[in-house]
CSV table of C-alpha atoms and ligand atoms in Angstrom, one decimal:
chain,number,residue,atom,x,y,z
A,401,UNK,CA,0.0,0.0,0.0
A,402,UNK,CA,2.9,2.3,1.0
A,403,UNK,CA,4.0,1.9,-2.3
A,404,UNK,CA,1.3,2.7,-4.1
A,405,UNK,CA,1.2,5.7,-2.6
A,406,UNK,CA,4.5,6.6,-3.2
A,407,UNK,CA,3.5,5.9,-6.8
A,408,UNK,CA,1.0,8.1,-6.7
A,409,UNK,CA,2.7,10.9,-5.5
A,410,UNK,CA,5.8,10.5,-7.5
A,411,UNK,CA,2.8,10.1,-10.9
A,412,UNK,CA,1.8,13.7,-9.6
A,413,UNK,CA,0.8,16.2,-12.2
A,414,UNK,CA,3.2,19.1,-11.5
A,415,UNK,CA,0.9,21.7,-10.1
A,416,UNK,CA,0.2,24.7,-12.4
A,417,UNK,CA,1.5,28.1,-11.4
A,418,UNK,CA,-2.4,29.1,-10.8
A,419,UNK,CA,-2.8,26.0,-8.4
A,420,UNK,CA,-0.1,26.7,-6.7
A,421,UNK,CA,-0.9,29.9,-5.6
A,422,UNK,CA,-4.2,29.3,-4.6
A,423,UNK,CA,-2.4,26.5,-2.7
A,424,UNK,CA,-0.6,29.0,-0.8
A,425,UNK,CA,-3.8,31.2,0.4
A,426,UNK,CA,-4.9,28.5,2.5
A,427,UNK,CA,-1.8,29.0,4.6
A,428,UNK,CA,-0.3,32.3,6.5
A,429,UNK,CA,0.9,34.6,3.9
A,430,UNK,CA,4.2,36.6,5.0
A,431,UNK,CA,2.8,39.9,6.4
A,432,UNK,CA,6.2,41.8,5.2
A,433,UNK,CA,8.4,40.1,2.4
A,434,UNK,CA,11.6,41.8,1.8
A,435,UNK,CA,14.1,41.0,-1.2
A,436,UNK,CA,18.1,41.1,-1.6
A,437,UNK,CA,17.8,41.8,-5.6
A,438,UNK,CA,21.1,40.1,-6.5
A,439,UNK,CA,22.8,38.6,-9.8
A,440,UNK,CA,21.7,41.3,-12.0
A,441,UNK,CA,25.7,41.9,-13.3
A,442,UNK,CA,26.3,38.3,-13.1
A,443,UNK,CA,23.5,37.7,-15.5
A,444,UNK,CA,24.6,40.3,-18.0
A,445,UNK,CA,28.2,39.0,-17.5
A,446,UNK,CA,26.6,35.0,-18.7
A,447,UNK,CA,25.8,36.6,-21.7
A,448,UNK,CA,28.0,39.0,-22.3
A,449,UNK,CA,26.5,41.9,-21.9
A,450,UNK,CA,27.6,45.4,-19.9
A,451,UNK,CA,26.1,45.1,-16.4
A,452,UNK,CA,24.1,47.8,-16.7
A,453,UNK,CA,21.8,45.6,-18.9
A,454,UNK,CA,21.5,43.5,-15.9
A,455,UNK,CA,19.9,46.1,-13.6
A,456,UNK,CA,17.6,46.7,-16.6
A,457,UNK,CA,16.3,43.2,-16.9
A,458,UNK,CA,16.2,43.1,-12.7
A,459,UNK,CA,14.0,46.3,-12.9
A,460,UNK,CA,11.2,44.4,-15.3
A,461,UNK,CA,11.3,41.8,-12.7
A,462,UNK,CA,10.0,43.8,-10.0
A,463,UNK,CA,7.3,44.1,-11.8
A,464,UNK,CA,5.3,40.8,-11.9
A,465,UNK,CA,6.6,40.3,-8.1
A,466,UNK,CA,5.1,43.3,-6.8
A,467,UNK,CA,2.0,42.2,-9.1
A,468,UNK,CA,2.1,38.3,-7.6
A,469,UNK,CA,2.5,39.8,-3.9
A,470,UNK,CA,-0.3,42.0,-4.4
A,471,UNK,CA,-2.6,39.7,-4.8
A,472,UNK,CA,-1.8,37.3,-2.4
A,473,UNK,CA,-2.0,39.5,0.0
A,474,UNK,CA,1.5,40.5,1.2
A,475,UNK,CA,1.2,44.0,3.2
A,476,UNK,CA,4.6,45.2,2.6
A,477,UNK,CA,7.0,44.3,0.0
A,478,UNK,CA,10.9,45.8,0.7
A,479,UNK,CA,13.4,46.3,-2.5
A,480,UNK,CA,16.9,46.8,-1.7
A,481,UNK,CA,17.4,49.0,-4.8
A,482,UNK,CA,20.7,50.6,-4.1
A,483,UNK,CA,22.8,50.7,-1.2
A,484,UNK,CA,25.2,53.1,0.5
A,485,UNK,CA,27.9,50.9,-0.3
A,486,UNK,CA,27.2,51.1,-4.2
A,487,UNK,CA,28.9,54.2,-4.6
A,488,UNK,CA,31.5,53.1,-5.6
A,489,UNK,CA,30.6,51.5,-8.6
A,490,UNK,CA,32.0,53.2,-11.7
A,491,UNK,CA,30.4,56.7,-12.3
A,492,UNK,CA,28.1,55.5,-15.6
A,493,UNK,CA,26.4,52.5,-13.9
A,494,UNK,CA,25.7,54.5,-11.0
A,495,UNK,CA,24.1,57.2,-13.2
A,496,UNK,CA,22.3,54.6,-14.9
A,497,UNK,CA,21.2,53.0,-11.5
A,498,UNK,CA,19.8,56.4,-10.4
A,499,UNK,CA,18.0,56.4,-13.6
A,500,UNK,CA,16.4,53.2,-12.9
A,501,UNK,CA,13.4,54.6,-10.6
A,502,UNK,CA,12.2,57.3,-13.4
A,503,UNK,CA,12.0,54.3,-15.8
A,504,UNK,CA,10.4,52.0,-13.8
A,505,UNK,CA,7.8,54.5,-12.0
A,506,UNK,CA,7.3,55.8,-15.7
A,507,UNK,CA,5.9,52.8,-17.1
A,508,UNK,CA,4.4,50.9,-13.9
A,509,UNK,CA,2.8,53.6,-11.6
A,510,UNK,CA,-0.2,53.7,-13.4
A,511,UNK,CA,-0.7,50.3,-13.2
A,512,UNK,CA,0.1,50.5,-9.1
A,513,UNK,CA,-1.8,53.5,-8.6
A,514,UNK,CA,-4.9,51.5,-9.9
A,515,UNK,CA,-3.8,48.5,-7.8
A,516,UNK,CA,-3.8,50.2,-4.7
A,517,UNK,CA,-0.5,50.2,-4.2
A,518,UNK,CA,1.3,52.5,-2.1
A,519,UNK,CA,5.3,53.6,-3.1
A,520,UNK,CA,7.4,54.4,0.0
A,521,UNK,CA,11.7,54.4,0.3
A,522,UNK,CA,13.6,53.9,2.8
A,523,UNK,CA,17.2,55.1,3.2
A,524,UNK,CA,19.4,58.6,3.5
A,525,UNK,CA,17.6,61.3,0.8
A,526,UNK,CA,21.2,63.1,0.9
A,527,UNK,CA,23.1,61.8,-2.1
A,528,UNK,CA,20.1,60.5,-4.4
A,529,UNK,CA,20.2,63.0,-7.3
A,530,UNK,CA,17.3,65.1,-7.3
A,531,UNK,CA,15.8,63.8,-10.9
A,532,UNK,CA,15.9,60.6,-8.6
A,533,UNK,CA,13.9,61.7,-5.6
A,534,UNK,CA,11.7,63.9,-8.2
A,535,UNK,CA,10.2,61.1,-9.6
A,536,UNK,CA,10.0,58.8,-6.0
A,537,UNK,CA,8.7,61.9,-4.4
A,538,UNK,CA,6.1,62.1,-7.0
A,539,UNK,CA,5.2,58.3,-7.4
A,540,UNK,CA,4.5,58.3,-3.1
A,541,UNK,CA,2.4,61.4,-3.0
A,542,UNK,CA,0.5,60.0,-6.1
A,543,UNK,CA,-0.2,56.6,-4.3
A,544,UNK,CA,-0.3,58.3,-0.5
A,545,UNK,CA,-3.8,57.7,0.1
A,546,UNK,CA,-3.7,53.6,-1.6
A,547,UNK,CA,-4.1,51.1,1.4
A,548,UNK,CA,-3.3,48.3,-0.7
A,549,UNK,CA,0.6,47.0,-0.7
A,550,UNK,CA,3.3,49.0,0.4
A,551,UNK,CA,5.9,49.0,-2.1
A,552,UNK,CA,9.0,49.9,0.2
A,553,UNK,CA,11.9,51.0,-1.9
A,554,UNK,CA,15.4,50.6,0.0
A,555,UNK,CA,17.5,53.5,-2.1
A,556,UNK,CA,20.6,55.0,-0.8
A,557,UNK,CA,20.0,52.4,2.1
A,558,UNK,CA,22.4,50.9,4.8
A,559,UNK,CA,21.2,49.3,7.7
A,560,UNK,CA,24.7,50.3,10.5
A,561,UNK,CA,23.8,53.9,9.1
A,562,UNK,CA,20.3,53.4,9.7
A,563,UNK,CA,21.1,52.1,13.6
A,564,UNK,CA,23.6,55.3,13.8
A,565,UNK,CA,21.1,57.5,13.0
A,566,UNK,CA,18.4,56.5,15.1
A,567,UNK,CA,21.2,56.1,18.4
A,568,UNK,CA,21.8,59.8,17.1
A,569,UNK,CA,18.4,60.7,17.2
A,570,UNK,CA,17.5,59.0,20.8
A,571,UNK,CA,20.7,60.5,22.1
A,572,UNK,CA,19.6,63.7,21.2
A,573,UNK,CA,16.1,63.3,22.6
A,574,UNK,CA,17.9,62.1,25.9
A,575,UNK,CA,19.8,65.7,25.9
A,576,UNK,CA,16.4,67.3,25.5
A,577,UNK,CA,14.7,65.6,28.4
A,578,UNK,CA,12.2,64.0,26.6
A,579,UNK,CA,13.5,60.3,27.6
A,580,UNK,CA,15.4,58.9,29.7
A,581,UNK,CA,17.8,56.0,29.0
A,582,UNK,CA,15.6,53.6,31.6
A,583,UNK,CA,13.1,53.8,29.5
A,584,UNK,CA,15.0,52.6,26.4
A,585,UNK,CA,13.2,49.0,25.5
A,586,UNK,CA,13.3,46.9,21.9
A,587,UNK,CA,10.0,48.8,21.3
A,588,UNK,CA,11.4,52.2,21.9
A,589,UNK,CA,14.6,51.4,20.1
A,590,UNK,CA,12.7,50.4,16.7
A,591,UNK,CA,10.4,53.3,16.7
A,592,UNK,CA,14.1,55.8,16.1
A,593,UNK,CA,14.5,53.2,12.7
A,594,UNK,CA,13.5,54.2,9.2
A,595,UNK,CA,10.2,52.2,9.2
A,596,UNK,CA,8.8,51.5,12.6
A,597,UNK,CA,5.4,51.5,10.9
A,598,UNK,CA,6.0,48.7,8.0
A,599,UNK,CA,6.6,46.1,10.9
A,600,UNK,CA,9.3,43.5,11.0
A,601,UNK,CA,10.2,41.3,7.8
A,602,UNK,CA,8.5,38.1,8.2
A,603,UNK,CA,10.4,36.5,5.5
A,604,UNK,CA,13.8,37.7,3.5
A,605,UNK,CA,14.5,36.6,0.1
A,606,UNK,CA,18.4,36.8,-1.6
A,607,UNK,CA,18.8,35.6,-5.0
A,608,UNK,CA,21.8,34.7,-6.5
A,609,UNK,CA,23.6,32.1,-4.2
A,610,UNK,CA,25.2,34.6,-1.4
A,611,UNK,CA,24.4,34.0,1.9
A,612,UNK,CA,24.8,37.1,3.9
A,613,UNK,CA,22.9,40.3,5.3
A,614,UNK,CA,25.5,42.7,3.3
A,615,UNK,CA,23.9,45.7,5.7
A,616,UNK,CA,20.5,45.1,5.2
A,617,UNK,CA,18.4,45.4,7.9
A,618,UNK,CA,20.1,44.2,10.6
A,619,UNK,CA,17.7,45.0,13.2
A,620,UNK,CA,14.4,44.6,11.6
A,621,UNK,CA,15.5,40.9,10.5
A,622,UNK,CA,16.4,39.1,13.9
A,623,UNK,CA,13.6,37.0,14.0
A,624,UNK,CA,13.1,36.8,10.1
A,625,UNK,CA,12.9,33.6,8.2
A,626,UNK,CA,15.7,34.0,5.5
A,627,UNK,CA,15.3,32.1,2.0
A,628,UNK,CA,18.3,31.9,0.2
A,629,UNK,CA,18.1,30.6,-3.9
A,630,UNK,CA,20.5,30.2,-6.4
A,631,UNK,CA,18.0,31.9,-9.1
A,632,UNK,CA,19.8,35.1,-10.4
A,633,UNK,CA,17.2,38.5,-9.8
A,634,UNK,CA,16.4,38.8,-13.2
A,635,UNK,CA,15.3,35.3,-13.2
A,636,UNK,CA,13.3,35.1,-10.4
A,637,UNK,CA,9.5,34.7,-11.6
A,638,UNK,CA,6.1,33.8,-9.9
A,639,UNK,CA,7.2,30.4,-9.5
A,640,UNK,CA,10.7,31.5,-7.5
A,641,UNK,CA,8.5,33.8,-5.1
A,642,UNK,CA,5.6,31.1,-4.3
A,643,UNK,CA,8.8,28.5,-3.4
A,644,UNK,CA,9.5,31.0,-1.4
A,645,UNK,CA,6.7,31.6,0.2
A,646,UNK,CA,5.9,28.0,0.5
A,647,UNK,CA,9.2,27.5,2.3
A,648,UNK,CA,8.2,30.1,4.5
A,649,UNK,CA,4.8,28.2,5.5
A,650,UNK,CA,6.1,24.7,5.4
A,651,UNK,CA,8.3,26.2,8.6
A,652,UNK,CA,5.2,27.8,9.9
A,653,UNK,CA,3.2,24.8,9.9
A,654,UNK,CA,6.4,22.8,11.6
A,655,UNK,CA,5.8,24.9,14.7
A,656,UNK,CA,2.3,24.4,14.9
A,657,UNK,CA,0.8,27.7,14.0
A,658,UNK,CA,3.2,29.1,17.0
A,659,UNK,CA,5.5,31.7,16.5
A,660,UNK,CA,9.0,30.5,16.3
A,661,UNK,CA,9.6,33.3,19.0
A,662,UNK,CA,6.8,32.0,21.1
A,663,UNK,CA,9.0,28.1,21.8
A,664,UNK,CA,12.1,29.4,22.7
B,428,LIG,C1,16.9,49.2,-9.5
B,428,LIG,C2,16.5,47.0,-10.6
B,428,LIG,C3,16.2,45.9,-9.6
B,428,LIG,C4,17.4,45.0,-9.3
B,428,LIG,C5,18.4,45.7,-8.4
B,428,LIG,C6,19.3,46.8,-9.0
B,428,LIG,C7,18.8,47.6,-10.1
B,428,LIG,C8,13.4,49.5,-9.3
B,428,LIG,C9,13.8,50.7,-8.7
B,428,LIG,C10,13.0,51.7,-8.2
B,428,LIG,C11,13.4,52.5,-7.1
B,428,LIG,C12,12.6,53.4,-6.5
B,428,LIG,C13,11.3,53.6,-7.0
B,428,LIG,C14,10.9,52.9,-8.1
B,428,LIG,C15,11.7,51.9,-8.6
B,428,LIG,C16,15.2,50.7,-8.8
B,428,LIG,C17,17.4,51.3,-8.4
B,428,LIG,C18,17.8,50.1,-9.0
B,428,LIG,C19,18.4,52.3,-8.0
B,428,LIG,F1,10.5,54.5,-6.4
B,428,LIG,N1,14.5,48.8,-9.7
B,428,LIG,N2,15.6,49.5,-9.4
B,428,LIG,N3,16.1,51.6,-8.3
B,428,LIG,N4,17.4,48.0,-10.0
C-alpha cells in the first residue's frame, strides 16, 4: 500500500503556477516580504552583456513580483534597490542606477496606482540625485492615500547607518529631556529606525547564491525567516517567489501555528 502511494505521489501532475498559488492562500501569507535583488551583473556577464543591462532586466522583474505579492496579500514588500555601499561603482552604472526609478515609476505607476498600491523608500535622501527623488517623491504622493501593498523602496540604504542614526536621534532626545535612558526598551529602540510603521520582515529573500545580510536590515530581521536561492534577480519569476513563500509556510506549519519566538 505504501507503495502505491508513493506511486501516486511521484505520478503527480506538476501543479500549475495558478494551483499553486491558490495553494498558498490556505496557509499564513508573510505579512512583510523583503528581497536582496542580486545577480543582475552576473546575468549580463553569462551573456556577455555590460552590467548595466543586468539592472535593466532586474528592474522588469519587479514588476510581476510586486503584481504576484499583491494579490496574495503581502502588506509590505521591501526592495533593496541601491545601497550606501554602491557608490563606488564606476560613475556611468551609478548614473544609470539612479536612472532606474524614473524608468520603472514611468511605465508601472499607473498600473500601481490602480492597484492600490502604495510607493514608500527607505534610506538617506542626501546623495540621491534630485531627478531621482523627483520622480520617488512624485510616485509616493500620487499613491499616498492607496491602502493596498506597500511597495518599500530601500535606495541610498544601509542598515549600520540606519542604527547610527536612530542612536543619534535617541541620544539627542535624551539631551532634551524627553526620555530617559531607563526607558530605552526593543519597542522604543525600533520606533528611532526608518520604518517602525512597516513592521518586521516576516520572511527575506536573496537571490543569487550569497548567503549574507550585506547591511541590510540588521535589526528589523532578527527573528526573520531567511530564503536563500540560487536563481539570479532577473530570473526570479512567480514560480521563484511562491517557493519562497511556501518555504516560508512549510516552517510555519512545523511549529504548529506558533510563532517561532513563542517556543524558545
Ligand atoms: C533598481 C532593478 C532591480 C534590481 C536591483 C538593482 C537595479 C526599481 C527601482 C525603483 C526604485 C525606487 C522607486 C521605483 C523603482 C530601482 C534602483 C535600481 C536604484 F521609487 N528597480 N531598481 N532603483 N534595479
Amino acid at each position: 500500500m505504501l507503495e502505491k502511494m508513493k506511486r501516486w505521489t511521484s505520478l503527480k501532475e506538476p501543479e500549475s503556477l495558478s494551483q499553486r498559488i491558490n495553494e498558498c492562500k490556505n496557509y499564513e501569507i508573510p505579512d512583510h516580504i523583503a528581497i536582496i535583488m542580486d545577480g543582475n551583473g552576473r546575468w549580463a556577464n553569462k551573456r556577455a552583456l555590460p552590467r548595466v543591462a543586468g539592472h535593466h532586466e532586474g528592474m522588469k522583474t519587479v514588476k510581476p513580483v510586486t503584481r504576484l505579492a499583491n494579490e496574495l496579500g503581502v502588506k509590505v514588500l521591501t526592495l533593496y534597490a541601491f545601497s550606501t555601499e554602491n557608490w563606488v561603482r564606476p560613475k556611468m552604472e551609478v548614473e544609470f542606477l539612479m536612472k532606474l526609478p524614473e524608468e520603472f515609476l514611468g511605465t508601472f505607476l499607473p498600473e500601481l496606482i490602480e492597484e492600490n498600491v502604495q510607493v514608500q523608500m527607505m534610506g538617506d535622501r542626501e546623495q540621491v540625485p534630485a531627478h531621482t527623488l523627483r520622480a520617488v517623491d512624485q510616485a509616493m504622493e500620487k499613491t499616498a492615500h492607496n491602502d493596498g501593498l506597500v511597495l518599500n523602496f530601500a535606495l541610498n540604504y544601509g542598515s549600520r547607518s540606519e542604527i547610527l542614526q536612530a542612536v543619534k536621534s535617541f541620544s539627542s532626545d535624551v539631551k532634551e529631556g524627553k526620555v530617559s535612558p531607563d526607558e530605552l526598551t526593543d519597542d522604543l529602540f525600533g520606533s528611532y529606525m526608518m520604518t517602525p510603521h512597516l513592521g518586521d520582515p516576516d520572511l527575506l529573500i536573496r537571490t543569487s547564491g550569497e548567503i549574507r545580510l550585506s547591511n541590510f536590515m540588521l535589526w528589523q530581521l532578527a527573528y526573520t525567516e531567511f530564503w536563500f536561492t540560487d536563481v539570479l534577480w532577473p530570473d526570479f519569476k512567480e514560480e521563484h517567489l511562491i517557493e519562497a513563500i511556501e518555504g516560508f509556510q512549510k516552517r510555519s506549519r512545523r511549529y504548529g501555528g506558533l510563532k517561532s519566538e513563542d517556543l524558545t
